[in-house]
mmCIF file of C-alpha atoms in Angstrom:
data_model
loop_
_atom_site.group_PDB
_atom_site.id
_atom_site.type_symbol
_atom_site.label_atom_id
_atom_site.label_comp_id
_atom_site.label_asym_id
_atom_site.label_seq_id
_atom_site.Cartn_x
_atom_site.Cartn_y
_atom_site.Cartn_z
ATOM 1 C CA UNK A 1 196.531 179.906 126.404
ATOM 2 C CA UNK A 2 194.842 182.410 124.578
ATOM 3 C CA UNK A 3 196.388 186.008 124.884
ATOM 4 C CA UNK A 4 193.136 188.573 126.923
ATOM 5 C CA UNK A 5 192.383 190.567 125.291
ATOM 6 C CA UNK A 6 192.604 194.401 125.716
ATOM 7 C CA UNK A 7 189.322 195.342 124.313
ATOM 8 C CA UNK A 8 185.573 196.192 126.337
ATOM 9 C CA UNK A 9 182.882 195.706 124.455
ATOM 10 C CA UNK A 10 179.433 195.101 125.115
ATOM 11 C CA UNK A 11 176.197 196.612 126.762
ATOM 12 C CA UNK A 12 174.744 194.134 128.950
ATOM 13 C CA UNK A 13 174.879 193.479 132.714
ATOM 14 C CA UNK A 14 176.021 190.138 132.924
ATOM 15 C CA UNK A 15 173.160 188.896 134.982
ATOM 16 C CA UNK A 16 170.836 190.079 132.427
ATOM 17 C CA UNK A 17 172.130 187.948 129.975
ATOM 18 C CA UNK A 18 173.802 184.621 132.056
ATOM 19 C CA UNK A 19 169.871 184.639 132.937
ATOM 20 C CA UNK A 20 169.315 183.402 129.389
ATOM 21 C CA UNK A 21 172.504 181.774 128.445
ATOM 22 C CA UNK A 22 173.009 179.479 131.333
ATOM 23 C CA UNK A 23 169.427 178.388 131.726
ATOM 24 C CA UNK A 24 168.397 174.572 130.891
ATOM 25 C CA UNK A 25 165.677 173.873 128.471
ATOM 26 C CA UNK A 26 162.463 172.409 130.418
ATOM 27 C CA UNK A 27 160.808 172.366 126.055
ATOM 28 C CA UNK A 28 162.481 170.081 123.485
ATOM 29 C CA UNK A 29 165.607 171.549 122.658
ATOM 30 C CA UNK A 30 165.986 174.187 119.904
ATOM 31 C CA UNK A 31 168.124 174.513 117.334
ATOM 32 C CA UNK A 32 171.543 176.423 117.619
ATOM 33 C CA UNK A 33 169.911 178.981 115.336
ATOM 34 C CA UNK A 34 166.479 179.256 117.349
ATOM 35 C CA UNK A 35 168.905 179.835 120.492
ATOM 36 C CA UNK A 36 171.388 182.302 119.275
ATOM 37 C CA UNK A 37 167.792 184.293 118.049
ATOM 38 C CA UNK A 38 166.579 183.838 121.535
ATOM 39 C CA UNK A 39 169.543 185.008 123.236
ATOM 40 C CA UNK A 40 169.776 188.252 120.605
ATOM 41 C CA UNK A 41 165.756 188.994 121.897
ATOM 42 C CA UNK A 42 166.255 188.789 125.490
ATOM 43 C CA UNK A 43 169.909 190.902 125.034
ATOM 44 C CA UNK A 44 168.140 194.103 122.845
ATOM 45 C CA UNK A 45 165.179 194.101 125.540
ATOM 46 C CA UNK A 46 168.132 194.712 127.767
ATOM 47 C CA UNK A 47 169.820 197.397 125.989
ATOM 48 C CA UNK A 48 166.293 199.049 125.729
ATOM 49 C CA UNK A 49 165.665 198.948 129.305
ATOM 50 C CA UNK A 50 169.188 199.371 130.836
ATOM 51 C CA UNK A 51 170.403 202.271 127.594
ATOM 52 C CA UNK A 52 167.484 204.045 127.166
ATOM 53 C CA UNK A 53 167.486 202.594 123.693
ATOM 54 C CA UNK A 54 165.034 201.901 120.700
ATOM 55 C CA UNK A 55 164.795 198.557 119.482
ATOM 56 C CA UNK A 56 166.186 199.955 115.711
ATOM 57 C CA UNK A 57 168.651 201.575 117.914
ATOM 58 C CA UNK A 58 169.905 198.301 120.188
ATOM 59 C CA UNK A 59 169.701 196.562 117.125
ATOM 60 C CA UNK A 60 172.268 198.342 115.355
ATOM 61 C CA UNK A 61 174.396 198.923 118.409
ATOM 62 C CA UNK A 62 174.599 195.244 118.606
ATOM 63 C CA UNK A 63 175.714 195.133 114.638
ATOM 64 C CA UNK A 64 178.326 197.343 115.438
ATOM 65 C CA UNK A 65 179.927 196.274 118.353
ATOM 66 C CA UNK A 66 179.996 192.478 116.438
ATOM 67 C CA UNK A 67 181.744 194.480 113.651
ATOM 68 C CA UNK A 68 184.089 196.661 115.574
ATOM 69 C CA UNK A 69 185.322 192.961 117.727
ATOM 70 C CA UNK A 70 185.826 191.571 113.959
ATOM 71 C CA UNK A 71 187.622 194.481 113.182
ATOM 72 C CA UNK A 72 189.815 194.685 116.290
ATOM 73 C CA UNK A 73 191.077 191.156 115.993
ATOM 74 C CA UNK A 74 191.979 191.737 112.754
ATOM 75 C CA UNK A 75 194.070 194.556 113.383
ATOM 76 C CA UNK A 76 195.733 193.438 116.293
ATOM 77 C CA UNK A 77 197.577 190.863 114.307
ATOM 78 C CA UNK A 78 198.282 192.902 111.711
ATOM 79 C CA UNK A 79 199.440 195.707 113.578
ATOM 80 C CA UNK A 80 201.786 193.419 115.656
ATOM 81 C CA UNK A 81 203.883 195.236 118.167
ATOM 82 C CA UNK A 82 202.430 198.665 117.211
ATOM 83 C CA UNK A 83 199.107 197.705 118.982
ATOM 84 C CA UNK A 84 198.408 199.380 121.847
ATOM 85 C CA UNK A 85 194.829 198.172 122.674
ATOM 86 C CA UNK A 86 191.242 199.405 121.597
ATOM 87 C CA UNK A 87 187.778 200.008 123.153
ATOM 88 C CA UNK A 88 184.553 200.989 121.196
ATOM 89 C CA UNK A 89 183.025 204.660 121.733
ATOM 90 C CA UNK A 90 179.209 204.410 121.667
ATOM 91 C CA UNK A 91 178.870 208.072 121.307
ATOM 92 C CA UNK A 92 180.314 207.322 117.953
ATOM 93 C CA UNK A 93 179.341 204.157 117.243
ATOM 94 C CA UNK A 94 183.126 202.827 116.244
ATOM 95 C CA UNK A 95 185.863 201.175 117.400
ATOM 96 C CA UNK A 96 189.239 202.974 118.315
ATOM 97 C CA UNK A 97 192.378 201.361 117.739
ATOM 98 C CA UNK A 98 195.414 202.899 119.451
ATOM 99 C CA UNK A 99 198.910 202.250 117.685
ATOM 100 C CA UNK A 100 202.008 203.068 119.057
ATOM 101 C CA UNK A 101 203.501 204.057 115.570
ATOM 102 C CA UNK A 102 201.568 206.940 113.601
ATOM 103 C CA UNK A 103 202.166 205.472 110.207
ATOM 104 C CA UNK A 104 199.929 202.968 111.038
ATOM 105 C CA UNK A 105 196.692 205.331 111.081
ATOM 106 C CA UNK A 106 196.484 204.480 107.264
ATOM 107 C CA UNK A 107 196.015 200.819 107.805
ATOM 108 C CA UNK A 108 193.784 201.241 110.617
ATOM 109 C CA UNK A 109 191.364 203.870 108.837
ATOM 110 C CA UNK A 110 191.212 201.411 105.936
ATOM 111 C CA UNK A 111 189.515 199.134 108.203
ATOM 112 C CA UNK A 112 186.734 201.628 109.441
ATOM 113 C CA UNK A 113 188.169 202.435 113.106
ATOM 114 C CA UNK A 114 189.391 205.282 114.317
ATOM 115 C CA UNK A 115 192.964 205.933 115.649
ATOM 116 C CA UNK A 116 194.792 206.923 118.597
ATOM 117 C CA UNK A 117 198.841 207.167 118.730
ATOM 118 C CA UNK A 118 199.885 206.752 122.547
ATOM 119 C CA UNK A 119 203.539 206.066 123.887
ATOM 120 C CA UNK A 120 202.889 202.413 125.108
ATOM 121 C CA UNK A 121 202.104 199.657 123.597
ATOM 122 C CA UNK A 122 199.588 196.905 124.444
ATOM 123 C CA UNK A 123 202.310 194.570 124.921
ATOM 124 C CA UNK A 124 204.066 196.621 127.262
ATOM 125 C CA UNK A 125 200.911 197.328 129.178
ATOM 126 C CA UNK A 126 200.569 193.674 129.880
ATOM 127 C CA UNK A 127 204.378 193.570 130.837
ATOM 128 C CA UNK A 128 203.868 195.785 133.716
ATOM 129 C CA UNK A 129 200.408 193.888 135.007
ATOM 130 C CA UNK A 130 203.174 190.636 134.804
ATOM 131 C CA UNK A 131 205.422 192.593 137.287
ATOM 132 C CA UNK A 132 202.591 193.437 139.278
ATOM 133 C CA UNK A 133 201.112 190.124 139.511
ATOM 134 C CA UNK A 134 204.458 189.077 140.452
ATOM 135 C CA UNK A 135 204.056 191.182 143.641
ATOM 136 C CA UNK A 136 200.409 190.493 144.601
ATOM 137 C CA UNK A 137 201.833 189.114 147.587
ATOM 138 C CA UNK A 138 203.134 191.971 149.067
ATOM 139 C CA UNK A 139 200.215 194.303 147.919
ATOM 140 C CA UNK A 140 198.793 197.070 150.178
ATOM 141 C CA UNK A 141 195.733 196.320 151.378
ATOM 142 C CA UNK A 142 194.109 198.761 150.108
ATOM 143 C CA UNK A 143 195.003 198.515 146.589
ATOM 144 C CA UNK A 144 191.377 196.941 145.379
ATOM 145 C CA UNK A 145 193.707 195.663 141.766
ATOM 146 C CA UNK A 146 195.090 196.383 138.966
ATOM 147 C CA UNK A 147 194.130 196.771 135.582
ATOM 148 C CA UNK A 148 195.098 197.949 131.660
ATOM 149 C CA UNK A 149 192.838 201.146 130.248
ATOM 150 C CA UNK A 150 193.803 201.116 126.682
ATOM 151 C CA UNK A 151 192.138 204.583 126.285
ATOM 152 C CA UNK A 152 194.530 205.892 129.035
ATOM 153 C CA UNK A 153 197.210 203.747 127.849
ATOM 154 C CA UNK A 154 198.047 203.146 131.231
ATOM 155 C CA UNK A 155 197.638 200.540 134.016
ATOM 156 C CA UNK A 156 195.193 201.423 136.489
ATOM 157 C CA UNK A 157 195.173 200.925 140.054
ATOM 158 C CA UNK A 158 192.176 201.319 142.395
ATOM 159 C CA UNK A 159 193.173 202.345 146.000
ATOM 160 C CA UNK A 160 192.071 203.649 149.080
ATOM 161 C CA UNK A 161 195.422 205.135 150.095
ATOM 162 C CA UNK A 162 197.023 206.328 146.718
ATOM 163 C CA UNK A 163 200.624 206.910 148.091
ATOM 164 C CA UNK A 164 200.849 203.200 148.943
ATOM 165 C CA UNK A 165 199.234 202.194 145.640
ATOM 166 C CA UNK A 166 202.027 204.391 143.870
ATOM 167 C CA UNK A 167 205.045 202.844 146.202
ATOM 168 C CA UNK A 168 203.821 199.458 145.545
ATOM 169 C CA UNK A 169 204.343 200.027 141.383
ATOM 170 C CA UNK A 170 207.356 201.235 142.196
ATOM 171 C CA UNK A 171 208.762 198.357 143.973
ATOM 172 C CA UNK A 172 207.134 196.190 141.479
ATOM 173 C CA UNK A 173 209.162 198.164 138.831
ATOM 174 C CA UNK A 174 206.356 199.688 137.078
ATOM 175 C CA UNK A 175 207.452 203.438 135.818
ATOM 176 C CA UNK A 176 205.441 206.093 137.168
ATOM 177 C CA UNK A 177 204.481 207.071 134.127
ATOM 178 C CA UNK A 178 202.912 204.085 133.184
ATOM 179 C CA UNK A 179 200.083 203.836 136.272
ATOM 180 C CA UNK A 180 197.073 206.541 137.179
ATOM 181 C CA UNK A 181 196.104 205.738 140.478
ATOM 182 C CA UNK A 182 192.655 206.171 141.087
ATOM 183 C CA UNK A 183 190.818 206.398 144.597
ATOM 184 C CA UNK A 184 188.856 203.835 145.456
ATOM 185 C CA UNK A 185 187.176 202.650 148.534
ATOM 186 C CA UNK A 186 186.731 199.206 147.741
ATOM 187 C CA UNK A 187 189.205 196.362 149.274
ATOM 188 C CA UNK A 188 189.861 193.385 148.772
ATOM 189 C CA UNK A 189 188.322 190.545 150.991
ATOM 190 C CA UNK A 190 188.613 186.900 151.465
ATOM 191 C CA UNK A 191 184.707 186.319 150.757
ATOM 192 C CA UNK A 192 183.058 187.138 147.389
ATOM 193 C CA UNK A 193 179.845 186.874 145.747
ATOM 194 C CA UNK A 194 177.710 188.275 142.809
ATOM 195 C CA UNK A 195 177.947 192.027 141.924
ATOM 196 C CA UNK A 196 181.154 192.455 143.389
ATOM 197 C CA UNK A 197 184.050 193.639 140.998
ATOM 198 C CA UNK A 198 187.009 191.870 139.717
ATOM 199 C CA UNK A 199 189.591 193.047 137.703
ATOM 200 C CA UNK A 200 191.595 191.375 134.492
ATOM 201 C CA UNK A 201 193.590 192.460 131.975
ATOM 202 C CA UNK A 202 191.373 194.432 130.373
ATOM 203 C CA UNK A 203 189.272 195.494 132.633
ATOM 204 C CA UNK A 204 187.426 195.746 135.597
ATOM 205 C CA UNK A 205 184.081 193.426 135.775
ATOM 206 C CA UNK A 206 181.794 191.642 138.261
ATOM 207 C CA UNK A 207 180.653 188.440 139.304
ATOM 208 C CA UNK A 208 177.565 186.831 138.125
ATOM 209 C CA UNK A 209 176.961 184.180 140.500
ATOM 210 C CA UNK A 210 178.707 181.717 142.213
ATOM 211 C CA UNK A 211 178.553 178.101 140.432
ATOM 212 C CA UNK A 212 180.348 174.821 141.034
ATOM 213 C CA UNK A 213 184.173 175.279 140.516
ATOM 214 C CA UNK A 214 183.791 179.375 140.104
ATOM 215 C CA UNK A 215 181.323 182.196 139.352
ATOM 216 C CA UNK A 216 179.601 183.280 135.624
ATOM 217 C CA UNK A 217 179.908 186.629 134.556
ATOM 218 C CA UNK A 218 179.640 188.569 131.057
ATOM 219 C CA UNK A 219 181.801 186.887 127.554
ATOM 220 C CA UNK A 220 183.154 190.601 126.750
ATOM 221 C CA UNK A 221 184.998 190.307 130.017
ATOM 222 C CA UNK A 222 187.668 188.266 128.617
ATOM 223 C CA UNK A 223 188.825 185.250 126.334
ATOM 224 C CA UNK A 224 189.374 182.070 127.272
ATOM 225 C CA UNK A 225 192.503 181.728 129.168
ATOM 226 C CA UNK A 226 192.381 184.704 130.791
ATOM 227 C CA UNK A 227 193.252 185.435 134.594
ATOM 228 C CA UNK A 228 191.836 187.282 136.876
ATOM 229 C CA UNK A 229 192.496 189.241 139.991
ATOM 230 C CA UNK A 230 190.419 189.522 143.397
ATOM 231 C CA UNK A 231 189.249 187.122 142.948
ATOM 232 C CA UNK A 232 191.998 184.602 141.157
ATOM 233 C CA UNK A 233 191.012 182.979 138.608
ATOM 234 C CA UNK A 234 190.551 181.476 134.922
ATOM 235 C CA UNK A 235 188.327 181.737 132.061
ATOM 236 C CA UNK A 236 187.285 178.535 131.588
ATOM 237 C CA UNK A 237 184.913 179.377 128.808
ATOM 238 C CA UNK A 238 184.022 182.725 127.031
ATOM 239 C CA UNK A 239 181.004 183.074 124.412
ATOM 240 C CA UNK A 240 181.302 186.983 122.707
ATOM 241 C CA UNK A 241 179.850 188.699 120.108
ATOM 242 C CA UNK A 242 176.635 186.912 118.924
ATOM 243 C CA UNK A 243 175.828 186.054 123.151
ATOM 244 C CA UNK A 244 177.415 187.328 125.679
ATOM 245 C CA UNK A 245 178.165 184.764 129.055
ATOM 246 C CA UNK A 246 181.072 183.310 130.275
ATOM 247 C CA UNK A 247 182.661 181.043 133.196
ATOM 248 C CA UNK A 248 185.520 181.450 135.554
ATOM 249 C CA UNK A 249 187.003 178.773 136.986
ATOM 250 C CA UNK A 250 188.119 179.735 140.208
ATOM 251 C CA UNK A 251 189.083 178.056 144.108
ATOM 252 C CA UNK A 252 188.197 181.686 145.997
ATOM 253 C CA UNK A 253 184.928 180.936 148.740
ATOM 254 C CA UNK A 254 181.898 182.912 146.726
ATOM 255 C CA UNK A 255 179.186 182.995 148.423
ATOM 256 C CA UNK A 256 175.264 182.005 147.173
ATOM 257 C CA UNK A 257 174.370 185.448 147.124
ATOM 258 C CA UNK A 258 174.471 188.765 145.297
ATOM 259 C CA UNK A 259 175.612 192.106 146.611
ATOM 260 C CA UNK A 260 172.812 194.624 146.838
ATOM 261 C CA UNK A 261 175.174 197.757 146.889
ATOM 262 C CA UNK A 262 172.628 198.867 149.699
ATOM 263 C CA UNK A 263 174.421 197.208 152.351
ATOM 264 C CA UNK A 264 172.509 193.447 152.010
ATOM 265 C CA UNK A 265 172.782 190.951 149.857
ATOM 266 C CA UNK A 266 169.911 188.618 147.865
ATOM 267 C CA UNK A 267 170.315 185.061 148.300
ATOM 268 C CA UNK A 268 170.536 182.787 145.576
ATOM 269 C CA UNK A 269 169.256 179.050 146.493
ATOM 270 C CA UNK A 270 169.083 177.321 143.352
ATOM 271 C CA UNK A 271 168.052 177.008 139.481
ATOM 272 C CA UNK A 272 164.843 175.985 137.560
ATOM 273 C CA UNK A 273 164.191 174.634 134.665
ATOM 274 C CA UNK A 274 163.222 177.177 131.478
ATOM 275 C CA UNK A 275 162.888 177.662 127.969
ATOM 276 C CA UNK A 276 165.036 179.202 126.404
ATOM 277 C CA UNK A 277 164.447 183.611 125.970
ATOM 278 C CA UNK A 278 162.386 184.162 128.974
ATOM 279 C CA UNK A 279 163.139 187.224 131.195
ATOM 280 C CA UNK A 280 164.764 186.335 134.723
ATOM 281 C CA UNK A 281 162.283 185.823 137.732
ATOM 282 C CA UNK A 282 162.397 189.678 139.705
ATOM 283 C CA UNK A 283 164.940 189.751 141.530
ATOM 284 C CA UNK A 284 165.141 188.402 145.652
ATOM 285 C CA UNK A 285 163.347 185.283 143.992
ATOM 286 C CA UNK A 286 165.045 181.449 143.510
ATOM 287 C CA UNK A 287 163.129 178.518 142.926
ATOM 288 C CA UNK A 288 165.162 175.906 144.656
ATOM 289 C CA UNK A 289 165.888 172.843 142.095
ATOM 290 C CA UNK A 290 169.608 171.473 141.322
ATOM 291 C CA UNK A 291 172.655 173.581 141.842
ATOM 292 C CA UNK A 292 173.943 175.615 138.653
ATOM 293 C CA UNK A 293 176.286 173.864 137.489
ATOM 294 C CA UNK A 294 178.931 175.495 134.338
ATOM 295 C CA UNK A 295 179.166 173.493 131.127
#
């Protein structure tokens, strides 16, 4: 099992680009190269539209992000149990690599990142989501998950009622020190379906849509082998930097439909054939043809 990994990269919505990624070819079927330059098209029209972004600018934020992932695996195995996680600033346009010893900066400059000394280490971080996960049993319910912010060096846990969040940790045997609880008034429920959050390792993400055997969501959301919380899960697959799309194999009920966030929800009845790059049908809209179906 690969190791998630601790990182967020990225810019797109995951719908935005699973659109794209997942879609059957109804044409002959192009070459890897024609589809990887397809998938890069439809990705910097989203950065454009979603970011506010030129296509110059998209187009090097893309370039850099690819870099900075290069970067970061490099330097988590050479950094060993002095890394403490990493996350890209887009202000800045560079990766930051936190290290839990400071005579590691050199090393870590030398590769073109910037550095961050912080008290825990990455490794210990995913210790105390082990100790939680141990406990998700007994879990308040309304503690909405839990999660590792390498820029806070901390685990995060979303709750509705902090005090139980924090006596929860506790009883897990996660320090004080090592969790920021943060208000929340999401909770967890036995239904799902796209748009609503789940949290791993690294992060918190959402669902794409429901599929056979799981949901899709976004590559950058973790590596193959990873588990997830609310709902539980695997990645099955995971496709990051170059595309960005992913599958989570998973035995929680998600629903054919995709959370509004005004109270509704769009139904989603079904898939259609396309050629590969074109921009998803507006949203509300499902030609009905075979189930999606991961692969």
């Amino acid at each position: 099992m690969n190791t998630p990994k601790r990182t967020l990269f990225g810019s797109l919505a995951a719908a935005a680009v699973l659109a794209t990624a997942f879609g059957p070819q109804a044409i002959a079927a192009p070459s890897q190269d024609d589809g990887a330059a397809s998938s890069k098209v439809g990705m910097l029209g989203a950065m454009q539209r979603d970011l506010g972004l030129t296509k110059t600018q998209a187009t090097d934020r893309l370039a850099s992000e690819a870099k900075a992932a290069k970067v970061d695996k490099t330097l988590e195995k050479s950094l060993g149990a002095d890394y403490a996680g990493s996350w890209y600033d887009a202000k800045a346009g560079t990766l930051v690599v936190a290290v839990t010893d400071a005579s590691q900066a050199g090393a870590v400059k030398a590769q073109g990142a910037q550095v961050r000394t912080v008290e825990r280490s990455a490794a210990e971080l995913d210790g105390y989501m082990k100790d939680l996960n141990a406990k998700q049993a007994s879990a308040p319910s309304t503690v909405a998950g839990w999660y590792v912010d390498p820029a806070a060096n901390k685990v995060v846990i979303p709750a509705g009622d902090t005090a139980a969040a924090a006596s929860f940790a506790k009883k897990a045997g996660v320090p004080t020190s090592a969790i920021e609880v943060e208000r929340s008034a999401e909770q967890p429920k036995p239904l799902y379906q796209g748009g609503d959050a789940y949290y791993i390792t690294n992060a918190r993400c959402s669902i794409g849509f429901a599929v056979n055997g799981g949901f899709v969501t976004a590559g950058h959301c973790g590596s193959q082998g990873a588990a997830t919380q609310n709902p539980s899960g695997t990645f099955a697959g995971s496709s990051f930097p170059g595309n960005d799309y992913a599958w989570v194999r998973s035995s929680a009920t998600i629903t054919g439909t995709v959370n509004n966030y005004s109270g509704g929800s769009v139904a989603v009845r079904g898939s259609q054939d396309a050629a590969a790059g074109p921009a998803p049908p507006p949203a509300g809209t499902a030609a009905p043809s075979r189930p999606a179906t991961p692969r």
